[in-house]
Amino acid sequence: MDLRISSATSPLAGAGLARRAAAPQLETKEAGFSGALKGALQSVSANQNRAADMQREVQFENPNVSLEETMVAIQKAQIGFQATLHVRNRMVQAYTDIMNMQV
């Protein structure tokens, strides 16, 4: 999952500009980090659904869907899901670190 964030003067000012490099930009009214995260999760979910649909079509022996394309779609979905898990784990760790800071 390739998220690109443009640099800005404040650390979180560029978070609203995060976008997927290879996927088309979805119009959302949410700005900032939550909007970028929601868009990334929707993209991962769409990739998983597409891979499952292609897998089903291959099992039904649809001549319009090739096995190679299906395997590539499955691998893309798996990589996206693994990246999402890594992001989630990093966010939970950051939250835990912040909560354990002494004030």
mmCIF file of C-alpha atoms in Angstrom:
data_model
loop_
_atom_site.group_PDB
_atom_site.id
_atom_site.type_symbol
_atom_site.label_atom_id
_atom_site.label_comp_id
_atom_site.label_asym_id
_atom_site.label_seq_id
_atom_site.Cartn_x
_atom_site.Cartn_y
_atom_site.Cartn_z
ATOM 1 C CA MET A 1 0.000 0.000 0.000
ATOM 2 C CA ASP A 2 1.739 3.122 -1.215
ATOM 3 C CA LEU A 3 0.601 6.293 0.555
ATOM 4 C CA ARG A 4 2.339 9.489 -0.421
ATOM 5 C CA ILE A 5 2.172 12.508 1.850
ATOM 6 C CA SER A 6 3.435 15.876 0.713
ATOM 7 C CA SER A 7 5.671 17.760 3.102
ATOM 8 C CA ALA A 8 4.329 20.788 4.925
ATOM 9 C CA THR A 9 5.454 23.120 7.700
ATOM 10 C CA SER A 10 3.439 21.435 10.448
ATOM 11 C CA PRO A 11 3.701 17.658 10.978
ATOM 12 C CA LEU A 12 0.022 16.838 10.390
ATOM 13 C CA ALA A 13 -0.861 19.510 7.827
ATOM 14 C CA GLY A 14 0.047 17.264 4.889
ATOM 15 C CA ALA A 15 -2.008 14.304 6.134
ATOM 16 C CA GLY A 16 -5.066 15.519 4.228
ATOM 17 C CA LEU A 17 -3.113 15.277 1.003
ATOM 18 C CA ALA A 18 -2.356 11.563 1.341
ATOM 19 C CA ARG A 19 -3.524 9.557 -1.629
ATOM 20 C CA ARG A 20 -3.069 6.240 -3.335
ATOM 21 C CA ALA A 21 -0.559 6.509 -6.166
ATOM 22 C CA ALA A 22 -2.047 3.779 -8.365
ATOM 23 C CA ALA A 23 -5.742 3.973 -7.476
ATOM 24 C CA PRO A 24 -8.156 6.653 -8.639
ATOM 25 C CA GLN A 25 -8.969 9.303 -6.054
ATOM 26 C CA LEU A 26 -12.374 8.846 -4.445
ATOM 27 C CA GLU A 27 -14.268 12.008 -3.575
ATOM 28 C CA THR A 28 -14.786 12.070 0.175
ATOM 29 C CA LYS A 29 -15.898 14.853 2.444
ATOM 30 C CA GLU A 30 -13.572 13.708 5.211
ATOM 31 C CA ALA A 31 -10.231 15.430 5.384
ATOM 32 C CA GLY A 32 -7.043 14.599 7.167
ATOM 33 C CA PHE A 33 -5.684 11.334 8.363
ATOM 34 C CA SER A 34 -9.071 9.699 8.950
ATOM 35 C CA GLY A 35 -10.127 10.335 5.358
ATOM 36 C CA ALA A 36 -6.883 8.913 3.998
ATOM 37 C CA LEU A 37 -7.152 5.873 6.251
ATOM 38 C CA LYS A 38 -10.782 5.284 5.281
ATOM 39 C CA GLY A 39 -9.894 5.510 1.584
ATOM 40 C CA ALA A 40 -7.018 3.057 2.004
ATOM 41 C CA LEU A 41 -9.251 0.582 3.868
ATOM 42 C CA GLN A 42 -11.922 0.837 1.182
ATOM 43 C CA SER A 43 -9.290 0.184 -1.475
ATOM 44 C CA VAL A 44 -8.033 -2.914 0.353
ATOM 45 C CA SER A 45 -11.588 -4.158 0.774
ATOM 46 C CA ALA A 46 -12.361 -3.588 -2.910
ATOM 47 C CA ASN A 47 -9.221 -5.518 -3.905
ATOM 48 C CA GLN A 48 -10.220 -8.432 -1.665
ATOM 49 C CA ASN A 49 -13.756 -8.485 -3.080
ATOM 50 C CA ARG A 50 -12.444 -8.358 -6.655
ATOM 51 C CA ALA A 51 -10.025 -11.225 -5.969
ATOM 52 C CA ALA A 52 -12.806 -13.325 -4.417
ATOM 53 C CA ASP A 53 -15.084 -12.650 -7.398
ATOM 54 C CA MET A 54 -12.357 -13.587 -9.860
ATOM 55 C CA GLN A 55 -11.581 -16.747 -7.897
ATOM 56 C CA ARG A 56 -15.249 -17.725 -8.004
ATOM 57 C CA GLU A 57 -15.385 -17.119 -11.763
ATOM 58 C CA VAL A 58 -12.310 -19.296 -12.325
ATOM 59 C CA GLN A 59 -13.927 -22.065 -10.281
ATOM 60 C CA PHE A 60 -17.039 -21.801 -12.468
ATOM 61 C CA GLU A 61 -14.721 -22.071 -15.498
ATOM 62 C CA ASN A 62 -15.607 -18.677 -16.963
ATOM 63 C CA PRO A 63 -13.498 -18.350 -20.150
ATOM 64 C CA ASN A 64 -13.300 -14.546 -19.753
ATOM 65 C CA VAL A 65 -11.293 -14.765 -16.517
ATOM 66 C CA SER A 66 -7.776 -16.179 -16.669
ATOM 67 C CA LEU A 67 -6.059 -18.029 -13.870
ATOM 68 C CA GLU A 68 -3.015 -15.744 -14.122
ATOM 69 C CA GLU A 69 -5.058 -12.572 -13.613
ATOM 70 C CA THR A 70 -6.840 -14.217 -10.701
ATOM 71 C CA MET A 71 -3.600 -15.211 -8.987
ATOM 72 C CA VAL A 72 -2.198 -11.689 -9.410
ATOM 73 C CA ALA A 73 -5.395 -10.189 -7.953
ATOM 74 C CA ILE A 74 -5.218 -12.572 -4.982
ATOM 75 C CA GLN A 75 -1.582 -11.647 -4.328
ATOM 76 C CA LYS A 76 -2.365 -7.916 -4.553
ATOM 77 C CA ALA A 77 -5.203 -8.342 -2.070
ATOM 78 C CA GLN A 78 -2.978 -10.309 0.282
ATOM 79 C CA ILE A 79 -0.186 -7.741 0.163
ATOM 80 C CA GLY A 80 -2.635 -4.902 0.747
ATOM 81 C CA PHE A 81 -4.139 -6.708 3.720
ATOM 82 C CA GLN A 82 -0.704 -7.377 5.229
ATOM 83 C CA ALA A 83 0.240 -3.716 4.815
ATOM 84 C CA THR A 84 -3.013 -2.714 6.493
ATOM 85 C CA LEU A 85 -2.235 -5.005 9.427
ATOM 86 C CA HIS A 86 1.228 -3.443 9.772
ATOM 87 C CA VAL A 87 -0.273 0.058 9.781
ATOM 88 C CA ARG A 88 -2.827 -0.982 12.388
ATOM 89 C CA ASN A 89 -0.143 -2.534 14.588
ATOM 90 C CA ARG A 90 1.996 0.608 14.344
ATOM 91 C CA MET A 91 -0.977 2.802 15.238
ATOM 92 C CA VAL A 92 -1.836 0.660 18.262
ATOM 93 C CA GLN A 93 1.796 0.723 19.380
ATOM 94 C CA ALA A 94 1.941 4.513 18.991
ATOM 95 C CA TYR A 95 -1.292 4.891 20.960
ATOM 96 C CA THR A 96 0.089 2.628 23.709
ATOM 97 C CA ASP A 97 3.333 4.606 23.833
ATOM 98 C CA ILE A 98 1.467 7.891 24.109
ATOM 99 C CA MET A 99 -0.839 6.571 26.821
ATOM 100 C CA ASN A 100 2.161 5.340 28.849
ATOM 101 C CA MET A 101 3.917 8.711 28.768
ATOM 102 C CA GLN A 102 4.189 10.442 32.093
ATOM 103 C CA VAL A 103 2.810 13.941 32.233
#
